[in-house]
Amino acid sequence: MTVSAACGGVLTDPPADCPLCPRLVEFRRDNRAAFPDFFNAPVPSFGTADARLLIVGMAPGLKGANRTGRPFTGDFAGDLLYATLIRHGFARGTYDRRSDDGLALTDCRITNAVRCVPPQNKPVGAEVNACRPFLTATMAEMPALQVILVLGSLAHGATLAALGLKKSAHKFGHGAKAVLPDGRALISSYHCSRYNTNTGVLTEDMFDSVFQEIRRTLNR
Ligand code: SF4
């Protein structure tokens, strides 16, 4: 289990038995009984705090990050995300759907707006709000952070709220880029879920374009 760092008195990664969301705590308890070999705890961020790029997803998948304990690791969304990160120089090594596959991130960090797996993959607003301090603390401990990539509209809203900004000030849209008041860039993408790729909402080319824009932004 990762030891959580604290930023401004708030943990950047929640404790394994975080009690703040009753519905998710009950789901965690059920999953520990049903899948004793799974991670079954709030999933910590992956990557170091000195990264310039932070990727914010929605929440762990039951048999993905909730199984392996590493964001986006173990399900289809991770297959696409990590292949894309390797292609664009933000990860090195071989991705193998395991947290001990040796893959390392380069100048990149990955986290989720909601750290516990929700039933039916759908967190409710109160859970997003309860987990917000961990996202705020995660961003606050990244001194070199220049680009935040949000995957999906829930992560977009949660990230703006975590930064104390109004959602209405920066509309979500695939490929949308906003310059935040502190000069950092917020770039949006459709979530790299199997559903979105199967339905053609997100293609590999569309996802690649987002990372090309991230690279251009970091190189400026
Ligand atoms: S989702 Fe976040 S706030 Fe809620 S129980 Fe899990 S770690 Fe705690």
mmCIF file of C-alpha atoms and ligand atoms in Angstrom:
data_model
loop_
_atom_site.group_PDB
_atom_site.id
_atom_site.type_symbol
_atom_site.label_atom_id
_atom_site.label_comp_id
_atom_site.label_asym_id
_atom_site.label_seq_id
_atom_site.Cartn_x
_atom_site.Cartn_y
_atom_site.Cartn_z
ATOM 1 C CA MET A 1 0.000 0.000 0.000
ATOM 2 C CA THR A 2 1.295 3.444 -0.920
ATOM 3 C CA VAL A 3 2.026 5.765 1.971
ATOM 4 C CA SER A 4 0.052 8.973 1.452
ATOM 5 C CA ALA A 5 1.788 12.313 1.331
ATOM 6 C CA ALA A 6 0.120 15.323 2.883
ATOM 7 C CA CYS A 7 -0.221 18.689 1.196
ATOM 8 C CA GLY A 8 -1.415 21.627 3.292
ATOM 9 C CA GLY A 9 -2.606 19.180 5.945
ATOM 10 C CA VAL A 10 -4.755 17.187 3.495
ATOM 11 C CA LEU A 11 -3.671 13.750 2.338
ATOM 12 C CA THR A 12 -3.013 13.539 -1.381
ATOM 13 C CA ASP A 13 -3.992 9.863 -1.345
ATOM 14 C CA PRO A 14 -6.884 8.715 0.881
ATOM 15 C CA PRO A 15 -6.332 6.078 3.552
ATOM 16 C CA ALA A 16 -7.245 2.491 2.618
ATOM 17 C CA ASP A 17 -10.358 2.591 4.780
ATOM 18 C CA CYS A 18 -11.525 6.102 3.915
ATOM 19 C CA PRO A 19 -15.016 6.315 5.457
ATOM 20 C CA LEU A 20 -16.363 9.403 3.693
ATOM 21 C CA CYS A 21 -18.761 7.823 1.161
ATOM 22 C CA PRO A 22 -21.145 5.324 2.791
ATOM 23 C CA ARG A 23 -22.302 3.774 -0.494
ATOM 24 C CA LEU A 24 -18.727 3.241 -1.693
ATOM 25 C CA VAL A 25 -17.604 1.932 1.689
ATOM 26 C CA GLU A 26 -20.364 -0.689 1.524
ATOM 27 C CA PHE A 27 -19.385 -1.562 -2.065
ATOM 28 C CA ARG A 28 -15.750 -1.851 -0.944
ATOM 29 C CA ARG A 29 -16.789 -4.234 1.830
ATOM 30 C CA ASP A 30 -18.777 -6.355 -0.630
ATOM 31 C CA ASN A 31 -15.912 -6.442 -3.087
ATOM 32 C CA ARG A 32 -13.403 -7.449 -0.420
ATOM 33 C CA ALA A 33 -15.633 -10.449 0.301
ATOM 34 C CA ALA A 34 -16.332 -11.279 -3.347
ATOM 35 C CA PHE A 35 -12.833 -10.597 -4.728
ATOM 36 C CA PRO A 36 -10.339 -11.049 -1.874
ATOM 37 C CA ASP A 37 -7.389 -10.927 -4.292
ATOM 38 C CA PHE A 38 -8.345 -7.477 -5.590
ATOM 39 C CA PHE A 39 -6.863 -4.196 -4.315
ATOM 40 C CA ASN A 40 -10.315 -3.032 -3.067
ATOM 41 C CA ALA A 41 -9.263 0.356 -1.632
ATOM 42 C CA PRO A 42 -8.980 3.975 -2.765
ATOM 43 C CA VAL A 43 -6.557 3.919 -5.676
ATOM 44 C CA PRO A 44 -3.545 6.237 -5.218
ATOM 45 C CA SER A 45 -2.193 8.461 -7.961
ATOM 46 C CA PHE A 46 0.426 6.970 -10.278
ATOM 47 C CA GLY A 47 3.529 8.993 -11.136
ATOM 48 C CA THR A 48 5.629 11.516 -9.308
ATOM 49 C CA ALA A 49 4.631 14.980 -8.106
ATOM 50 C CA ASP A 50 7.271 16.722 -10.237
ATOM 51 C CA ALA A 51 5.419 15.899 -13.473
ATOM 52 C CA ARG A 52 4.233 18.672 -15.783
ATOM 53 C CA LEU A 53 1.207 16.692 -16.995
ATOM 54 C CA LEU A 54 -1.638 15.436 -14.788
ATOM 55 C CA ILE A 55 -4.318 13.174 -16.242
ATOM 56 C CA VAL A 56 -7.596 13.047 -14.313
ATOM 57 C CA GLY A 57 -9.995 10.168 -14.923
ATOM 58 C CA MET A 58 -13.392 9.515 -13.381
ATOM 59 C CA ALA A 59 -13.119 6.545 -10.996
ATOM 60 C CA PRO A 60 -11.512 3.090 -10.821
ATOM 61 C CA GLY A 61 -13.121 0.277 -12.790
ATOM 62 C CA LEU A 62 -14.191 -2.737 -10.744
ATOM 63 C CA LYS A 63 -11.896 -5.181 -12.527
ATOM 64 C CA GLY A 64 -9.410 -2.550 -13.657
ATOM 65 C CA ALA A 65 -7.823 -0.177 -11.153
ATOM 66 C CA ASN A 66 -9.863 -1.579 -8.266
ATOM 67 C CA ARG A 67 -8.318 -4.964 -9.014
ATOM 68 C CA THR A 68 -4.743 -3.858 -9.641
ATOM 69 C CA GLY A 69 -4.426 -0.750 -7.441
ATOM 70 C CA ARG A 70 -3.052 1.466 -10.228
ATOM 71 C CA PRO A 71 -5.166 3.983 -12.180
ATOM 72 C CA PHE A 72 -6.422 2.740 -15.558
ATOM 73 C CA THR A 73 -4.561 -0.544 -15.144
ATOM 74 C CA GLY A 74 -6.304 -3.787 -16.035
ATOM 75 C CA ASP A 75 -9.140 -2.857 -18.343
ATOM 76 C CA PHE A 76 -9.656 -1.577 -21.880
ATOM 77 C CA ALA A 77 -9.375 2.110 -20.997
ATOM 78 C CA GLY A 78 -5.851 1.425 -19.756
ATOM 79 C CA ASP A 79 -4.901 -0.464 -22.915
ATOM 80 C CA LEU A 80 -5.632 2.630 -24.967
ATOM 81 C CA LEU A 81 -4.325 5.187 -22.469
ATOM 82 C CA TYR A 82 -0.978 3.519 -21.764
ATOM 83 C CA ALA A 83 -0.334 2.667 -25.436
ATOM 84 C CA THR A 84 -0.947 6.330 -26.235
ATOM 85 C CA LEU A 85 1.270 7.539 -23.394
ATOM 86 C CA ILE A 86 4.129 5.312 -24.551
ATOM 87 C CA ARG A 87 3.726 6.535 -28.131
ATOM 88 C CA HIS A 88 3.919 10.170 -27.043
ATOM 89 C CA GLY A 89 6.859 9.735 -24.663
ATOM 90 C CA PHE A 90 4.894 10.048 -21.417
ATOM 91 C CA ALA A 91 5.545 6.439 -20.352
ATOM 92 C CA ARG A 92 8.302 3.899 -20.865
ATOM 93 C CA GLY A 93 8.405 0.143 -20.535
ATOM 94 C CA THR A 94 5.766 -2.411 -21.373
ATOM 95 C CA TYR A 95 2.188 -2.109 -20.185
ATOM 96 C CA ASP A 96 0.776 -5.461 -19.102
ATOM 97 C CA ARG A 97 -2.443 -4.799 -17.143
ATOM 98 C CA ARG A 98 -0.564 -5.375 -13.842
ATOM 99 C CA SER A 99 0.690 -2.810 -11.355
ATOM 100 C CA ASP A 100 4.043 -4.634 -11.267
ATOM 101 C CA ASP A 101 4.590 -4.620 -15.032
ATOM 102 C CA GLY A 102 7.506 -2.179 -14.608
ATOM 103 C CA LEU A 103 5.855 0.574 -16.633
ATOM 104 C CA ALA A 104 7.034 4.031 -15.551
ATOM 105 C CA LEU A 105 5.537 7.415 -16.345
ATOM 106 C CA THR A 106 7.679 10.237 -17.721
ATOM 107 C CA ASP A 107 6.726 13.807 -16.792
ATOM 108 C CA CYS A 108 3.165 12.542 -16.277
ATOM 109 C CA ARG A 109 0.943 11.603 -13.373
ATOM 110 C CA ILE A 110 -2.468 9.897 -13.403
ATOM 111 C CA THR A 111 -5.237 10.136 -10.843
ATOM 112 C CA ASN A 112 -9.024 9.837 -10.575
ATOM 113 C CA ALA A 113 -11.623 12.369 -9.442
ATOM 114 C CA VAL A 114 -13.205 9.638 -7.306
ATOM 115 C CA ARG A 115 -10.703 7.226 -5.811
ATOM 116 C CA CYS A 116 -13.050 4.341 -4.955
ATOM 117 C CA VAL A 117 -14.820 2.104 -7.428
ATOM 118 C CA PRO A 118 -18.517 3.011 -7.676
ATOM 119 C CA PRO A 119 -21.371 0.588 -8.422
ATOM 120 C CA GLN A 120 -22.208 0.488 -12.150
ATOM 121 C CA ASN A 121 -19.177 2.705 -12.728
ATOM 122 C CA LYS A 122 -21.254 5.761 -11.746
ATOM 123 C CA PRO A 123 -20.222 7.977 -8.834
ATOM 124 C CA VAL A 124 -22.869 10.356 -7.490
ATOM 125 C CA GLY A 125 -22.336 14.057 -6.873
ATOM 126 C CA ALA A 126 -21.856 13.697 -3.136
ATOM 127 C CA GLU A 127 -19.030 11.216 -3.745
ATOM 128 C CA VAL A 128 -17.313 13.510 -6.229
ATOM 129 C CA ASN A 129 -17.572 16.312 -3.675
ATOM 130 C CA ALA A 130 -16.286 14.158 -0.813
ATOM 131 C CA CYS A 131 -13.221 13.093 -2.795
ATOM 132 C CA ARG A 132 -12.467 16.601 -4.061
ATOM 133 C CA PRO A 133 -9.962 17.540 -1.295
ATOM 134 C CA PHE A 134 -7.686 14.709 -2.399
ATOM 135 C CA LEU A 135 -7.699 16.017 -5.971
ATOM 136 C CA THR A 136 -7.066 19.566 -4.775
ATOM 137 C CA ALA A 137 -4.145 18.374 -2.632
ATOM 138 C CA THR A 138 -2.766 16.257 -5.479
ATOM 139 C CA MET A 139 -2.639 19.264 -7.804
ATOM 140 C CA ALA A 140 -1.309 21.535 -5.066
ATOM 141 C CA GLU A 141 1.719 19.307 -4.495
ATOM 142 C CA MET A 142 2.762 19.498 -8.178
ATOM 143 C CA PRO A 143 4.983 22.597 -8.507
ATOM 144 C CA ALA A 144 5.776 22.047 -12.190
ATOM 145 C CA LEU A 145 2.223 21.238 -13.279
ATOM 146 C CA GLN A 146 1.463 22.914 -16.625
ATOM 147 C CA VAL A 147 -1.207 20.806 -18.309
ATOM 148 C CA ILE A 148 -4.209 19.014 -16.843
ATOM 149 C CA LEU A 149 -5.919 16.523 -19.130
ATOM 150 C CA VAL A 150 -9.441 15.609 -18.031
ATOM 151 C CA LEU A 151 -11.005 12.445 -19.399
ATOM 152 C CA GLY A 152 -14.753 12.899 -19.593
ATOM 153 C CA SER A 153 -17.138 15.573 -18.368
ATOM 154 C CA LEU A 154 -17.291 14.314 -14.781
ATOM 155 C CA ALA A 155 -13.506 14.647 -14.417
ATOM 156 C CA HIS A 156 -13.733 18.059 -16.100
ATOM 157 C CA GLY A 157 -16.270 19.379 -13.585
ATOM 158 C CA ALA A 158 -14.519 17.780 -10.627
ATOM 159 C CA THR A 159 -11.169 19.274 -11.621
ATOM 160 C CA LEU A 160 -12.550 22.774 -12.059
ATOM 161 C CA ALA A 161 -14.302 22.522 -8.690
ATOM 162 C CA ALA A 162 -11.101 21.235 -7.085
ATOM 163 C CA LEU A 163 -9.354 24.338 -8.413
ATOM 164 C CA GLY A 164 -12.122 26.591 -7.068
ATOM 165 C CA LEU A 165 -13.369 27.450 -10.572
ATOM 166 C CA LYS A 166 -16.865 27.383 -12.056
ATOM 167 C CA LYS A 167 -17.701 24.643 -14.527
ATOM 168 C CA SER A 168 -19.586 27.159 -16.663
ATOM 169 C CA ALA A 169 -16.404 29.193 -17.158
ATOM 170 C CA HIS A 170 -14.762 26.460 -19.237
ATOM 171 C CA LYS A 171 -17.037 24.234 -21.307
ATOM 172 C CA PHE A 172 -16.216 20.561 -21.756
ATOM 173 C CA GLY A 173 -15.612 19.375 -25.301
ATOM 174 C CA HIS A 174 -13.280 16.885 -26.929
ATOM 175 C CA GLY A 175 -10.022 18.681 -27.691
ATOM 176 C CA ALA A 176 -11.132 21.851 -25.902
ATOM 177 C CA LYS A 177 -8.285 23.778 -24.326
ATOM 178 C CA ALA A 178 -8.693 26.449 -21.691
ATOM 179 C CA VAL A 179 -6.076 28.646 -20.100
ATOM 180 C CA LEU A 180 -6.802 28.768 -16.372
ATOM 181 C CA PRO A 181 -6.311 31.936 -14.297
ATOM 182 C CA ASP A 182 -2.967 30.600 -13.025
ATOM 183 C CA GLY A 183 -1.742 30.112 -16.608
ATOM 184 C CA ARG A 184 -2.017 26.334 -16.607
ATOM 185 C CA ALA A 185 -3.799 24.628 -19.502
ATOM 186 C CA LEU A 186 -6.890 22.477 -19.056
ATOM 187 C CA ILE A 187 -7.376 20.125 -21.984
ATOM 188 C CA SER A 188 -10.480 17.954 -22.334
ATOM 189 C CA SER A 189 -10.951 14.601 -23.999
ATOM 190 C CA TYR A 190 -13.722 12.095 -24.247
ATOM 191 C CA HIS A 191 -13.009 9.268 -21.834
ATOM 192 C CA CYS A 192 -10.994 6.420 -23.359
ATOM 193 C CA SER A 193 -13.552 3.811 -22.267
ATOM 194 C CA ARG A 194 -14.430 0.762 -24.306
ATOM 195 C CA TYR A 195 -17.947 2.136 -24.711
ATOM 196 C CA ASN A 196 -16.698 5.366 -26.276
ATOM 197 C CA THR A 197 -14.302 3.609 -28.628
ATOM 198 C CA ASN A 198 -16.797 0.882 -29.606
ATOM 199 C CA THR A 199 -19.410 3.476 -30.468
ATOM 200 C CA GLY A 200 -16.977 5.661 -32.404
ATOM 201 C CA VAL A 201 -17.336 8.574 -29.984
ATOM 202 C CA LEU A 202 -13.556 8.416 -29.510
ATOM 203 C CA THR A 203 -11.121 7.044 -32.094
ATOM 204 C CA GLU A 204 -7.415 6.394 -31.604
ATOM 205 C CA ASP A 205 -6.677 9.272 -33.981
ATOM 206 C CA MET A 206 -8.835 11.631 -31.910
ATOM 207 C CA PHE A 207 -7.023 10.546 -28.748
ATOM 208 C CA ASP A 208 -3.645 10.950 -30.444
ATOM 209 C CA SER A 209 -4.556 14.497 -31.465
ATOM 210 C CA VAL A 210 -5.163 15.392 -27.832
ATOM 211 C CA PHE A 211 -1.686 14.218 -26.879
ATOM 212 C CA GLN A 212 -0.145 16.067 -29.807
ATOM 213 C CA GLU A 213 -1.735 19.236 -28.432
ATOM 214 C CA ILE A 214 -0.437 18.425 -24.936
ATOM 215 C CA ARG A 215 3.077 18.035 -26.325
ATOM 216 C CA ARG A 216 2.810 21.326 -28.219
ATOM 217 C CA THR A 217 1.581 23.081 -25.081
ATOM 218 C CA LEU A 218 4.426 21.706 -22.953
ATOM 219 C CA ASN A 219 7.004 22.645 -25.571
ATOM 220 C CA ARG A 220 5.928 26.281 -25.623
HETATM 221 S S1 SF4 B 1 -14.411 8.091 -3.030
HETATM 222 FE FE1 SF4 B 1 -12.828 9.326 -2.049
HETATM 223 S S2 SF4 B 1 -13.843 10.374 -0.340
HETATM 224 FE FE2 SF4 B 1 -15.191 8.689 -0.993
HETATM 225 S S3 SF4 B 1 -14.640 6.960 0.342
HETATM 226 FE FE3 SF4 B 1 -13.400 6.781 -1.518
HETATM 227 S S4 SF4 B 1 -11.481 7.836 -1.073
HETATM 228 FE FE4 SF4 B 1 -12.977 8.468 0.485
#
